[in-house]
Coordinates of N, CA and C and ligand atoms in Angstrom, one line a residue:
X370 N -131.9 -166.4 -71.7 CA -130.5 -166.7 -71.7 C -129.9 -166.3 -70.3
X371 N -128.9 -167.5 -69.8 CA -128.4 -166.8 -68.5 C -127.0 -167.0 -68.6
X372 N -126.3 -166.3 -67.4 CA -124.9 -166.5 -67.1 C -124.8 -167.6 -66.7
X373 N -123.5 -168.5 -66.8 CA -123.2 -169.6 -65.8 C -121.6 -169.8 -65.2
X374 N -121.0 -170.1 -64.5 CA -119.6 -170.6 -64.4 C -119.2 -171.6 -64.7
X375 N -118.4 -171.9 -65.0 CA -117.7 -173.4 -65.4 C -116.2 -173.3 -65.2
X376 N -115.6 -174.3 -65.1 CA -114.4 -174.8 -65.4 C -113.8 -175.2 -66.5
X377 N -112.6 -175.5 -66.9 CA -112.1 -176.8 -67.8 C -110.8 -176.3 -68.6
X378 N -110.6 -177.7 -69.0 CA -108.9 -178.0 -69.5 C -109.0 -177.6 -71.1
X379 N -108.7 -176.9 -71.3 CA -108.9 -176.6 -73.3 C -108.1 -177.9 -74.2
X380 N -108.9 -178.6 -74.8 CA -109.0 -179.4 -75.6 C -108.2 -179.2 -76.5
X381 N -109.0 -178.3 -77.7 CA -108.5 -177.6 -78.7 C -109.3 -176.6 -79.1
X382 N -109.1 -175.9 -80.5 CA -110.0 -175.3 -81.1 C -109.6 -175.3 -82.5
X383 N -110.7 -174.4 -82.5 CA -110.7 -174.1 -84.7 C -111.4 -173.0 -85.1
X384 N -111.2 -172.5 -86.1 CA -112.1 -171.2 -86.7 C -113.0 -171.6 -86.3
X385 N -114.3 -170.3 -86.2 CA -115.7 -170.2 -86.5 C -116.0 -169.2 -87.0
X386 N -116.3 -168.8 -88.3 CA -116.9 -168.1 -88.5 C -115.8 -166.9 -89.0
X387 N -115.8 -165.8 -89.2 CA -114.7 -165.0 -89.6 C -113.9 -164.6 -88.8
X388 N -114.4 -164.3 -87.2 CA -113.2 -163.9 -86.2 C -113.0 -164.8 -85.1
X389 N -114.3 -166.0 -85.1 CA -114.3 -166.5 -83.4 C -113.5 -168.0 -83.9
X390 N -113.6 -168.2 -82.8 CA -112.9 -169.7 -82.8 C -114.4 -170.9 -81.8
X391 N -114.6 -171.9 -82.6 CA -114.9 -172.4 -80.9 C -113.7 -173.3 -79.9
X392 N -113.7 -173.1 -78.5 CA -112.7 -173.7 -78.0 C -113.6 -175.0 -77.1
X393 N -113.1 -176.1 -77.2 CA -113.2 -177.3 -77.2 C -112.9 -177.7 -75.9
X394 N -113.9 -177.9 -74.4 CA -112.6 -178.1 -72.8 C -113.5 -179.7 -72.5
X395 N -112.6 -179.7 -71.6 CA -113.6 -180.9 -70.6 C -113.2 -180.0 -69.4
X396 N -114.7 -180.4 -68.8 CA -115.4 -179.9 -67.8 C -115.3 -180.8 -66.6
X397 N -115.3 -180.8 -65.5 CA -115.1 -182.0 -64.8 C -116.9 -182.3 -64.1
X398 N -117.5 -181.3 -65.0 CA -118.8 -181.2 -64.5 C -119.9 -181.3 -65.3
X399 N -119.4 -181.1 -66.9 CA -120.2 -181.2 -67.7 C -120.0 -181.6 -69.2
X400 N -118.4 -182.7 -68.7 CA -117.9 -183.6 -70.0 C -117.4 -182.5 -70.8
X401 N -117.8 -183.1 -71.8 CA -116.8 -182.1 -73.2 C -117.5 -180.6 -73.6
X402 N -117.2 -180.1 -73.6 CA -118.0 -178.1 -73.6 C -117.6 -178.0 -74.8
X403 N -118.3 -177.3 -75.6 CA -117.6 -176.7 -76.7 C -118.3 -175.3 -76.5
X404 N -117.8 -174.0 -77.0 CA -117.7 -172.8 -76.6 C -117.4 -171.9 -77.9
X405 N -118.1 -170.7 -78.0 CA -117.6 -169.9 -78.3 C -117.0 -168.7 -77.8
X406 N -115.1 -168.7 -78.1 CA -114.9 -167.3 -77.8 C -114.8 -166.5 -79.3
X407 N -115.7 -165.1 -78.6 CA -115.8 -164.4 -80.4 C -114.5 -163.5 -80.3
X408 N -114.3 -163.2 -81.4 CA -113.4 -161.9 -81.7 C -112.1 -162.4 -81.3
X409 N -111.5 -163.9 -81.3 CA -110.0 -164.2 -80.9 C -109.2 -164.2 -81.9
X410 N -109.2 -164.1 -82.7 CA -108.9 -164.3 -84.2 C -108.4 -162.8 -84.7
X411 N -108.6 -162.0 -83.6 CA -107.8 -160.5 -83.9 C -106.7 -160.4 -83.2
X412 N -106.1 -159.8 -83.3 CA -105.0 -159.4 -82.6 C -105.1 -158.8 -81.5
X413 N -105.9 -158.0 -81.1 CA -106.0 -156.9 -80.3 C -107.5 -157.7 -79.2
X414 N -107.3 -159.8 -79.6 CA -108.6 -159.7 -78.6 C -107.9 -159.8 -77.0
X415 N -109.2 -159.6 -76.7 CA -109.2 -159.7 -74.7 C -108.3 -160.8 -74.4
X416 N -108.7 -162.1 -74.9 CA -108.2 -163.2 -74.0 C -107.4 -163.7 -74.2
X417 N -106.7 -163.0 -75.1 CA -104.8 -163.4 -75.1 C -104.4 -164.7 -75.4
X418 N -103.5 -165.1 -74.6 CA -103.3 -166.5 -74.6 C -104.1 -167.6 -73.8
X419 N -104.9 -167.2 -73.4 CA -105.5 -168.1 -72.4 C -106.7 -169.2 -72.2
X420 N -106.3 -169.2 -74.2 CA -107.6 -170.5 -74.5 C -106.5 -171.2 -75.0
X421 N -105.4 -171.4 -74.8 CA -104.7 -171.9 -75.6 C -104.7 -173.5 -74.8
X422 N -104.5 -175.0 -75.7 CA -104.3 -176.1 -75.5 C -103.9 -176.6 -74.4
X423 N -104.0 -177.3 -73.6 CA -103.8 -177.4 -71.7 C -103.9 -176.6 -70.7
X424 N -104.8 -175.3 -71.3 CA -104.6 -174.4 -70.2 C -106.2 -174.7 -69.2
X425 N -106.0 -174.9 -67.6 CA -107.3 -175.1 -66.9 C -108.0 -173.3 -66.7
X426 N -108.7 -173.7 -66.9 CA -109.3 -172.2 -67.2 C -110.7 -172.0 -66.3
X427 N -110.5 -170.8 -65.6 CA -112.2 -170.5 -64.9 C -112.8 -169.5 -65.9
X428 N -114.4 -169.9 -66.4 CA -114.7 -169.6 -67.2 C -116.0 -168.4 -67.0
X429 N -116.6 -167.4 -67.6 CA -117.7 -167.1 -67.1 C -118.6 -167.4 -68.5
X430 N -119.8 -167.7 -69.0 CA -120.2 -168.4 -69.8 C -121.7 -167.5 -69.9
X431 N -122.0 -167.5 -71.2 CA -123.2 -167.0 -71.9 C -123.9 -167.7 -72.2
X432 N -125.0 -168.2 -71.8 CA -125.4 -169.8 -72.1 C -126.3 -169.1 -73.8
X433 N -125.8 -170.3 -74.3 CA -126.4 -169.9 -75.9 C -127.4 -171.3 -76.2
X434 N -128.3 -171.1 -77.6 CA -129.1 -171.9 -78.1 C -128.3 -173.7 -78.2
X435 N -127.4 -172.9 -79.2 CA -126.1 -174.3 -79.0 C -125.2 -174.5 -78.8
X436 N -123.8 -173.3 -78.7 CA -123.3 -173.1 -78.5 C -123.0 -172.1 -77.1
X437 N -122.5 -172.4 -75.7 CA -122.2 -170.8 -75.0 C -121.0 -169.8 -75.2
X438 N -121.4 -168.6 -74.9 CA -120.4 -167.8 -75.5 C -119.4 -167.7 -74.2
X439 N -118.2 -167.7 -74.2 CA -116.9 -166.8 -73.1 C -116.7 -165.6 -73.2
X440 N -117.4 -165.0 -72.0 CA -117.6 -163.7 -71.8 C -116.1 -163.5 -71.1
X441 N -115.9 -163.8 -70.1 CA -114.5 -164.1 -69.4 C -114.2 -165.2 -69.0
X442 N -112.5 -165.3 -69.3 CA -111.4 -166.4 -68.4 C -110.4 -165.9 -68.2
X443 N -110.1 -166.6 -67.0 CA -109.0 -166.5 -66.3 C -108.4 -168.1 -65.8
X444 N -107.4 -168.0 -66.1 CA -106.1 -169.2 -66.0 C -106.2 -169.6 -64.2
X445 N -106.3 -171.0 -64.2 CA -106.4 -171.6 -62.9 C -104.8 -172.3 -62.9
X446 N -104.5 -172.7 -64.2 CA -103.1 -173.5 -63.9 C -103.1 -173.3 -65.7
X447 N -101.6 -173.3 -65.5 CA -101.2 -172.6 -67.3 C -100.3 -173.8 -67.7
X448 N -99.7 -174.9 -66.7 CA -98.3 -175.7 -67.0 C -97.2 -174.9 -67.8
X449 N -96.6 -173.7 -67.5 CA -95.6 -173.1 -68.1 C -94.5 -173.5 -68.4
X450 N -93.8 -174.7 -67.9 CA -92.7 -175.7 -68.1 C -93.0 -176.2 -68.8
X451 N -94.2 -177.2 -69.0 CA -94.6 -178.1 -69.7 C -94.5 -177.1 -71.3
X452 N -95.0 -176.1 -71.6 CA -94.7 -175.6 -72.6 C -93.4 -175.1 -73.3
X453 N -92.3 -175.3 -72.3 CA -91.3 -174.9 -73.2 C -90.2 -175.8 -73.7
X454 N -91.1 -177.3 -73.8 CA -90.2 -178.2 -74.1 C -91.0 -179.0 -75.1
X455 N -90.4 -179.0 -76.3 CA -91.2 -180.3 -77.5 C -91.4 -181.3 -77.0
X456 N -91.0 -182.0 -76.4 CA -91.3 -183.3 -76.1 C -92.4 -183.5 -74.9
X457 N -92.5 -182.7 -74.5 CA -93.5 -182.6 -73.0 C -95.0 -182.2 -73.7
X458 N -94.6 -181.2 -74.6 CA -95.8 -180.5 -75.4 C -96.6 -181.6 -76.4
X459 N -95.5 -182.3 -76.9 CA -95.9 -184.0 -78.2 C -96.7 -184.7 -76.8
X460 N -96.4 -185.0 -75.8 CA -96.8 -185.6 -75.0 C -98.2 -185.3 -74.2
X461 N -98.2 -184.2 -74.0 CA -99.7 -183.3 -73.3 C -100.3 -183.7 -74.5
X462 N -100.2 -183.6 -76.2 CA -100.9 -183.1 -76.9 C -101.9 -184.8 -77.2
X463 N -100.8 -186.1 -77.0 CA -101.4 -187.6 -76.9 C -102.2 -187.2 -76.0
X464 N -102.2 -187.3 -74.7 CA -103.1 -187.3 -73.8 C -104.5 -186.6 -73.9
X465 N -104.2 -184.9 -74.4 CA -105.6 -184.5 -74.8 C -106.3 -185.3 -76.0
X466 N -105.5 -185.3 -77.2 CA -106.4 -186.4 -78.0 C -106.8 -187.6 -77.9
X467 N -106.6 -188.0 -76.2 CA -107.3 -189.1 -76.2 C -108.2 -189.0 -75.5
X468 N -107.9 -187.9 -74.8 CA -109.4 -187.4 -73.8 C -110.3 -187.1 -74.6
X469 N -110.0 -186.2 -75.5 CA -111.0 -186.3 -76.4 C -111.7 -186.6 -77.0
X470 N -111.0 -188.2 -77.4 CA -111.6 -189.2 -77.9 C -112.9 -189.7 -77.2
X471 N -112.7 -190.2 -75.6 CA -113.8 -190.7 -75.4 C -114.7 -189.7 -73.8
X472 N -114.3 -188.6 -74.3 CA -115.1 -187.3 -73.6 C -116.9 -187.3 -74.3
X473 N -118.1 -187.5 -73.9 CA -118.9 -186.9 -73.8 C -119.7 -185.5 -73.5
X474 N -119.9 -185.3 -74.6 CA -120.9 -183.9 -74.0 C -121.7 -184.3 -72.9
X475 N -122.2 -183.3 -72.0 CA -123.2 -183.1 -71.1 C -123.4 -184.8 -70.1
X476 N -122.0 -184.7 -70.0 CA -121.7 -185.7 -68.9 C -120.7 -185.4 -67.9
X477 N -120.9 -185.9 -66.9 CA -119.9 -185.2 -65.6 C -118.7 -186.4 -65.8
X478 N -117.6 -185.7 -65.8 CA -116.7 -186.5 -66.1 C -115.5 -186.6 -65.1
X479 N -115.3 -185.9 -63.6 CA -114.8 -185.7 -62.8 C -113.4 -186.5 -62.8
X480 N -113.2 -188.2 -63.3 CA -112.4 -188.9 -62.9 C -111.1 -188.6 -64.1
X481 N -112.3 -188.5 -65.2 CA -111.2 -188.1 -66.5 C -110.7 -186.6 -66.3
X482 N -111.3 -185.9 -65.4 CA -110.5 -184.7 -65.7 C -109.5 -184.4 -64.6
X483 N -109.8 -185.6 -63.4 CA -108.9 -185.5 -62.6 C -107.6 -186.1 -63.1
X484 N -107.6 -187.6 -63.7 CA -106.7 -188.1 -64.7 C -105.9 -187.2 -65.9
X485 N -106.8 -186.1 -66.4 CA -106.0 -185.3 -67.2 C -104.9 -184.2 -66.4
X486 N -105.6 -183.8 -65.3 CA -105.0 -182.7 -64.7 C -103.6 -183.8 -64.4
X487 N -103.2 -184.5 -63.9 CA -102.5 -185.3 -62.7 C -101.9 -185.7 -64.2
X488 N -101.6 -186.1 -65.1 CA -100.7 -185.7 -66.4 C -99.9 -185.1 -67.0
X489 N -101.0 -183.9 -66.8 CA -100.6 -182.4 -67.2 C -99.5 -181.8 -66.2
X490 N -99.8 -182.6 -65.1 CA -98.9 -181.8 -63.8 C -97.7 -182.3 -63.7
X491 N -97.7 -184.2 -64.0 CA -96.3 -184.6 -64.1 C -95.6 -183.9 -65.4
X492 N -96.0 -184.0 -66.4 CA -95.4 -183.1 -67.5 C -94.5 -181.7 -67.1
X493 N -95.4 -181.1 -66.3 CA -95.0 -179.6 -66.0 C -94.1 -179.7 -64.7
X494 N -93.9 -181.1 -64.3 CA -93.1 -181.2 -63.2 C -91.7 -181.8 -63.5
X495 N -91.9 -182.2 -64.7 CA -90.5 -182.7 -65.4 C -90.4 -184.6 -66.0
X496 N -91.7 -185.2 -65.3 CA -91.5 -186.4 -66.1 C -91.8 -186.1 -67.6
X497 N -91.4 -187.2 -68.2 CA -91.9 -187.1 -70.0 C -91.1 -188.7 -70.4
X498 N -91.6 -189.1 -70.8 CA -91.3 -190.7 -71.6 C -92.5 -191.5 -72.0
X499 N -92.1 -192.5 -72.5 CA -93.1 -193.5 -72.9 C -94.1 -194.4 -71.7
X500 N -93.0 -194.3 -70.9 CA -94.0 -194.7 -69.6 C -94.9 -194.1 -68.9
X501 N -94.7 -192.5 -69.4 CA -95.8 -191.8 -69.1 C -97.3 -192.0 -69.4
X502 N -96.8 -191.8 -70.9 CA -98.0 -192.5 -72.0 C -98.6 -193.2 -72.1
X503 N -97.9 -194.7 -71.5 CA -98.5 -195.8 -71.4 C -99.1 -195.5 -69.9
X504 N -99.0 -195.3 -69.1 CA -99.6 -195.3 -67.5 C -100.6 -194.6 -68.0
X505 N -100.6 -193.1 -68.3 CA -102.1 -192.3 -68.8 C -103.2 -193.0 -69.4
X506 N -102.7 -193.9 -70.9 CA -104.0 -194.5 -71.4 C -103.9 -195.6 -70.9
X507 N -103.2 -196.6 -70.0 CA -103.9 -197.5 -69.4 C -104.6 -197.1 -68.2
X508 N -104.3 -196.1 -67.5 CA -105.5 -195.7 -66.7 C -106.7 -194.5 -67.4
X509 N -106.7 -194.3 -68.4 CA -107.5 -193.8 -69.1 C -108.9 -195.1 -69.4
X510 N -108.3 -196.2 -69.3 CA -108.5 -197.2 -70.0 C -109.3 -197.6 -69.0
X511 N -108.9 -197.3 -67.8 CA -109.7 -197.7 -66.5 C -110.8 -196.7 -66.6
X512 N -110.5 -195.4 -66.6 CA -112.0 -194.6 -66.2 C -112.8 -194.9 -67.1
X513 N -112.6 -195.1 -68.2 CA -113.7 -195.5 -69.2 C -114.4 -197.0 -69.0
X514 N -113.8 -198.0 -68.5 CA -114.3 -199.4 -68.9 C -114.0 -200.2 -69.2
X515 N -112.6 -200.1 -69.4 CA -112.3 -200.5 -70.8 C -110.6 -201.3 -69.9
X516 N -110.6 -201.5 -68.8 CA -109.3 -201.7 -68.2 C -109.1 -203.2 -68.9
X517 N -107.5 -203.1 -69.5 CA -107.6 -204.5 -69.6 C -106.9 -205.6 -68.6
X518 N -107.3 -206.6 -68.6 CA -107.2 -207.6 -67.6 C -105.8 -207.7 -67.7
X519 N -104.6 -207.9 -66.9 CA -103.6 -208.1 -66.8 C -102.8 -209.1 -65.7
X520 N -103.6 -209.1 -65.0 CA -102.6 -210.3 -64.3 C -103.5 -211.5 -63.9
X521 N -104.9 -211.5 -64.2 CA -105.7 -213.0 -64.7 C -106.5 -213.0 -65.7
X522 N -106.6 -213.9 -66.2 CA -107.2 -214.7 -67.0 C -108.4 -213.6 -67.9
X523 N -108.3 -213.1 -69.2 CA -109.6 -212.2 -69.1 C -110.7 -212.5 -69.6
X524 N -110.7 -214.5 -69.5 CA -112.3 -215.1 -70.1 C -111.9 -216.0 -68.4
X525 N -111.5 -216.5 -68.1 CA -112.2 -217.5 -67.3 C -111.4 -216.8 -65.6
X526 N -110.5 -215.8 -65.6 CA -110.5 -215.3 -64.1 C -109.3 -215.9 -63.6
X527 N -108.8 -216.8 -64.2 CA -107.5 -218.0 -63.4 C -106.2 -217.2 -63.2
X528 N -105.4 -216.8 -62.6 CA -104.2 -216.2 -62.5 C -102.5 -216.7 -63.3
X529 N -102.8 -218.6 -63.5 CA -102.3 -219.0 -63.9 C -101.7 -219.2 -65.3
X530 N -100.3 -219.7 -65.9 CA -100.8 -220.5 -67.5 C -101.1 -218.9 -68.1
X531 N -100.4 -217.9 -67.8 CA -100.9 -216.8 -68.7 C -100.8 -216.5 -70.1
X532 N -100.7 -216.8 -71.1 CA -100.3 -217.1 -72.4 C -100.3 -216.1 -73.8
X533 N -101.4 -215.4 -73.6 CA -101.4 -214.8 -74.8 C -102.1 -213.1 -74.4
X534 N -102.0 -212.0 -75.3 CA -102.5 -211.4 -75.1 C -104.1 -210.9 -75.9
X535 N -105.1 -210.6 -75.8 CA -106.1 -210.6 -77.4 C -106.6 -209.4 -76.4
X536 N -106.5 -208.6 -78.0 CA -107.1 -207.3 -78.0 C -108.6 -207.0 -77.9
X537 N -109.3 -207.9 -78.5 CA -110.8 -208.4 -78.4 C -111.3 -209.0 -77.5
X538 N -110.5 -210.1 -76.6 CA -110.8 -210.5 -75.5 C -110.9 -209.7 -74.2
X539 N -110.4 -208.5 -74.5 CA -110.0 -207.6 -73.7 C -108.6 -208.0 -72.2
X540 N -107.7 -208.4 -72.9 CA -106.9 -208.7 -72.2 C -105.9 -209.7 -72.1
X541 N -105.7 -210.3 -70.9 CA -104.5 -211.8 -71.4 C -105.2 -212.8 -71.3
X542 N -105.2 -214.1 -71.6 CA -106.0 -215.2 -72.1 C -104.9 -216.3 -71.4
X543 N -105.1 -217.4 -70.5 CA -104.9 -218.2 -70.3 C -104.3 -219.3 -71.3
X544 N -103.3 -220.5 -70.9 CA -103.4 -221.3 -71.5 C -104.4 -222.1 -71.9
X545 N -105.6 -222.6 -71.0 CA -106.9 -223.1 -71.7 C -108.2 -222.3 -72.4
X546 N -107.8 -221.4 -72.3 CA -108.9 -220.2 -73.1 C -108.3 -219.9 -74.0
X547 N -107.2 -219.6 -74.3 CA -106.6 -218.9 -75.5 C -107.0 -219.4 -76.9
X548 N -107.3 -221.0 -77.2 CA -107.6 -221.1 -78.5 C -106.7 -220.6 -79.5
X549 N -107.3 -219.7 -80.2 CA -106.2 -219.4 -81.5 C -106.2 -217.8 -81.1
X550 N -106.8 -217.1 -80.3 CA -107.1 -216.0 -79.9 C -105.3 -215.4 -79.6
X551 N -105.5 -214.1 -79.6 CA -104.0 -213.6 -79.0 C -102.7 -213.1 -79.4
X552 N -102.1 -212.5 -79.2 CA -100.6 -212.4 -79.1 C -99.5 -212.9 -78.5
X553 N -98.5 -213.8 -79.0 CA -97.8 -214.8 -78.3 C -97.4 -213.1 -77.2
X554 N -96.5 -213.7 -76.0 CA -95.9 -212.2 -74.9 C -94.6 -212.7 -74.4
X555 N -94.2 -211.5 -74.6 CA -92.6 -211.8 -74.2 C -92.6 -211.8 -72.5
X556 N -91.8 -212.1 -72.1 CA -91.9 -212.7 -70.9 C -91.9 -211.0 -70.3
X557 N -92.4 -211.0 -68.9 CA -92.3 -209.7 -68.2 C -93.7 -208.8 -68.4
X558 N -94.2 -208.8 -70.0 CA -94.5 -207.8 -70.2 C -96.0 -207.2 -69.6
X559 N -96.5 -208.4 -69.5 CA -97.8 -207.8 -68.5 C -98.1 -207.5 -67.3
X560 N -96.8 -208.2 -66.5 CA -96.4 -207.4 -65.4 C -96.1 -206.0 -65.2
X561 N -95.1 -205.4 -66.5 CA -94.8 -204.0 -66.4 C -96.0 -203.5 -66.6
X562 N -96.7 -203.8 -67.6 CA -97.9 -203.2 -67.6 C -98.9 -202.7 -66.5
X563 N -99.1 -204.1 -66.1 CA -99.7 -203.7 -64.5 C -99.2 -202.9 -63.4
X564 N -97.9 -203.1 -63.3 CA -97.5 -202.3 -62.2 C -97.2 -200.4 -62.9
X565 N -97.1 -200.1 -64.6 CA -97.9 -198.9 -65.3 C -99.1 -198.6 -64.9
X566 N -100.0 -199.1 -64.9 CA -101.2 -199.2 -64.9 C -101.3 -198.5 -63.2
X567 N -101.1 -199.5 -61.9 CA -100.9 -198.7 -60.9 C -99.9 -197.6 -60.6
X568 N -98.9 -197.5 -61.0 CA -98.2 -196.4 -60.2 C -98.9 -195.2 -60.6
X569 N -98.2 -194.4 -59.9 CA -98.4 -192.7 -59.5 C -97.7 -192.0 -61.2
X570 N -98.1 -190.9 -61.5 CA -97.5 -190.7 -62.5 C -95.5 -189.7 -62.5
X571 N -95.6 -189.6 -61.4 CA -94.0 -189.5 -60.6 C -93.4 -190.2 -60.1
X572 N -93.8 -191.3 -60.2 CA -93.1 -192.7 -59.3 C -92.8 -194.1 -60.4
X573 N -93.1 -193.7 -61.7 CA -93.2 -194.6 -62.8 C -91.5 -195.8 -62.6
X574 N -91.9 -196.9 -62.9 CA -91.4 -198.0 -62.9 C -90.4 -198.6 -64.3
X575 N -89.5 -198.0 -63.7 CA -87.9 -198.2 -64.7 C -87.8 -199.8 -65.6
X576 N -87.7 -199.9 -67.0 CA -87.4 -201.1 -67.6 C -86.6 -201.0 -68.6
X577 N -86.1 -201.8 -69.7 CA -85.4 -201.8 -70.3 C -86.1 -201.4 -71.7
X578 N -85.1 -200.3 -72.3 CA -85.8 -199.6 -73.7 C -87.1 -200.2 -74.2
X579 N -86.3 -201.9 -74.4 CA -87.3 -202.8 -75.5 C -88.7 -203.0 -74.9
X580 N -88.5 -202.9 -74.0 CA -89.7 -202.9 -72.8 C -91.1 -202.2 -72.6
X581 N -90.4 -201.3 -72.6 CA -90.8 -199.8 -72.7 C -91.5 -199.8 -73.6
X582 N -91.1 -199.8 -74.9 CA -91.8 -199.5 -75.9 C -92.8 -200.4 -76.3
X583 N -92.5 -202.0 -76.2 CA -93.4 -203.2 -76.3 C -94.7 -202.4 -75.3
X584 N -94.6 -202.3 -74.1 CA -95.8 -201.7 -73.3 C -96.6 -200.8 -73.9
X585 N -95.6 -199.3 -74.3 CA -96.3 -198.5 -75.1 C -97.2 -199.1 -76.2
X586 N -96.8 -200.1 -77.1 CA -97.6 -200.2 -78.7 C -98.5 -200.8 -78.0
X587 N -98.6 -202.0 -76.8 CA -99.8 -203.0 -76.9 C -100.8 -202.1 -75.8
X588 N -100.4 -200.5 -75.3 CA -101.5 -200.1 -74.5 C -101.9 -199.0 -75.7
X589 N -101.1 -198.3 -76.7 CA -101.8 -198.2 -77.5 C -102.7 -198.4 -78.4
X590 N -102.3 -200.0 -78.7 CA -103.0 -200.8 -79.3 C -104.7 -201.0 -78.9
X591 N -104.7 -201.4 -78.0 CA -105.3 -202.0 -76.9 C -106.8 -201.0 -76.7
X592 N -106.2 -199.1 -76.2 CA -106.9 -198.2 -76.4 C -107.5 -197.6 -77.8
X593 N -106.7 -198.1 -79.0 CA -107.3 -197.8 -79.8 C -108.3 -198.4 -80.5
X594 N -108.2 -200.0 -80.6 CA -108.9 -200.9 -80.2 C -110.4 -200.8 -79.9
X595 N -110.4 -200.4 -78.8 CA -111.7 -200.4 -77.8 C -112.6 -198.7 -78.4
X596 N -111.4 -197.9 -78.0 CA -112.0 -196.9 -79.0 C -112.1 -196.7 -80.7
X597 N -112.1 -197.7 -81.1 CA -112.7 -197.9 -82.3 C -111.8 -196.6 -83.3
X598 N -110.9 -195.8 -83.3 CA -110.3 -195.0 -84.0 C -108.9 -195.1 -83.1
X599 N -107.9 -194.5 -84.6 CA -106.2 -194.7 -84.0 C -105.9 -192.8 -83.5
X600 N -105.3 -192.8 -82.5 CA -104.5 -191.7 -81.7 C -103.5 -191.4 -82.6
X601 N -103.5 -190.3 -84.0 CA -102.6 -190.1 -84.7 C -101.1 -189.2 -83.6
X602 N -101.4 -189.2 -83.2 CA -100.5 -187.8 -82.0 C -99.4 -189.1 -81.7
X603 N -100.2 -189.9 -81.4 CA -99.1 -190.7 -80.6 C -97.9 -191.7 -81.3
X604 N -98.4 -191.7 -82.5 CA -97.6 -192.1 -83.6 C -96.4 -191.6 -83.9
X605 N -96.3 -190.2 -83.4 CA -94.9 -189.2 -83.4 C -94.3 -190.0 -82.2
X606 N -95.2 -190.7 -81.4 CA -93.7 -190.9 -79.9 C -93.5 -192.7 -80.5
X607 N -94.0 -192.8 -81.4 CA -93.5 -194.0 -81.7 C -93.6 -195.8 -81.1
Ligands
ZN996 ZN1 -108.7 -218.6 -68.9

């Protein structure tokens, strides 16, 4: 058995056992970790608050049969704003459940954890809305594979005649490809999307409520879709 170091963003956790918990991170080096810290489940343990939900954590690690144990952590970035507001906290909590959705064990996952951090930071820096949400899983959407096509064609490539949107198609469908495929689209909307999709997560692109939210459902849609299960978290933002 040996020591190791690691990093990572705490997921979540759950009981294990009568006093431990396992705590749940993504690693930017070794995908989704799961861990045990023992003895947190007392009052009087060591590690205080510092496995707690969004916290980036440097870890020292007990490598185990299947599980490694947390011998020590210490807090790299805690988001302390980001915690003292419901809405910020509903909002971190979408984003980790979707990382967690399509996080891998014992995979390097660098782009999703840079994507997670760069979330976690606008949150703790003061954005929070629906456009947040939707920018996150549509570029969530990108590190995975899964980007959907938005400003051509996503069977034949054409930029033109954009018509419908299909969730199966992975994207917007042309006037001559569409078939019966699709969602009729209100005008605008896959443009917001796209220009969601690129901006910065502090520099997000202002629209009208109805807008807003139409983006939100079809990138939710869209990510749940592809990942094959629904993001109950995100159901609270509506
Ligand atoms: Zn087409």
């Amino acid at each position: 058995m040996a020591i190791r170091n690691d990093q990572g963003i705490v997921l979540r956790s759950y009981p294990f056992g009568e006093a431990d918990r396992v705590v749940v991170l993504l690693s930017p080096n070794r995908g989704k970790l799961r861990t045990v810290a023992k003895g947190v489940r007392k009052t009087t343990s060591r590690f205080g608050g510092r496995l707690e939900p969004f916290t980036h954590v440097d870890l020292v690690l007990y490598e185990g049969k299947n599980l490694d144990t947390i011998t020590q952590v210490s807090i790299i970035e805690g988001f302390p704003r980001l915690r003292a507001d419901l809405d910020r906290v509903v909002a971190a909590g979408s984003m980790v459940e979707a990382v967690d959705a399509v996080a891998q064990e014992d995979e390097s996952s660098l782009r999703l954890f840079l994507l997670l951090q760069r979330g976690l930071r606008a949150l703790d820096s003061g954005v929070v809305g629906r456009q947040l949400i939707t920018s996150f899983l549509l570029k969530l959407a990108d590190v995975v594979g899964v980007a959907p096509a938005l400003e051509a064609c996503a069977a034949c490539g054409r930029p033109e005649e954009l018509a419908t949107f299909s969730f199966s198609s992975g994207g917007v469908l042309c006037q001559r490809c569409r078939g019966d495929r699709g969602m009729k689209l209100r005008p605008g909307l896959t443009e917001y999307l796209a220009a969601l999709e690129r901006a910065e997560f502090t520099d997000l692109p202002e629209a009208e409520p109805s807008l807003v939210s139409d983006a939100m459902g079809v990138a939710r849609r869209f990510v749940e879709y592809h990942l094959d299960r629904s993001l109950s978290s995100l159901a609270v933002l509506g």
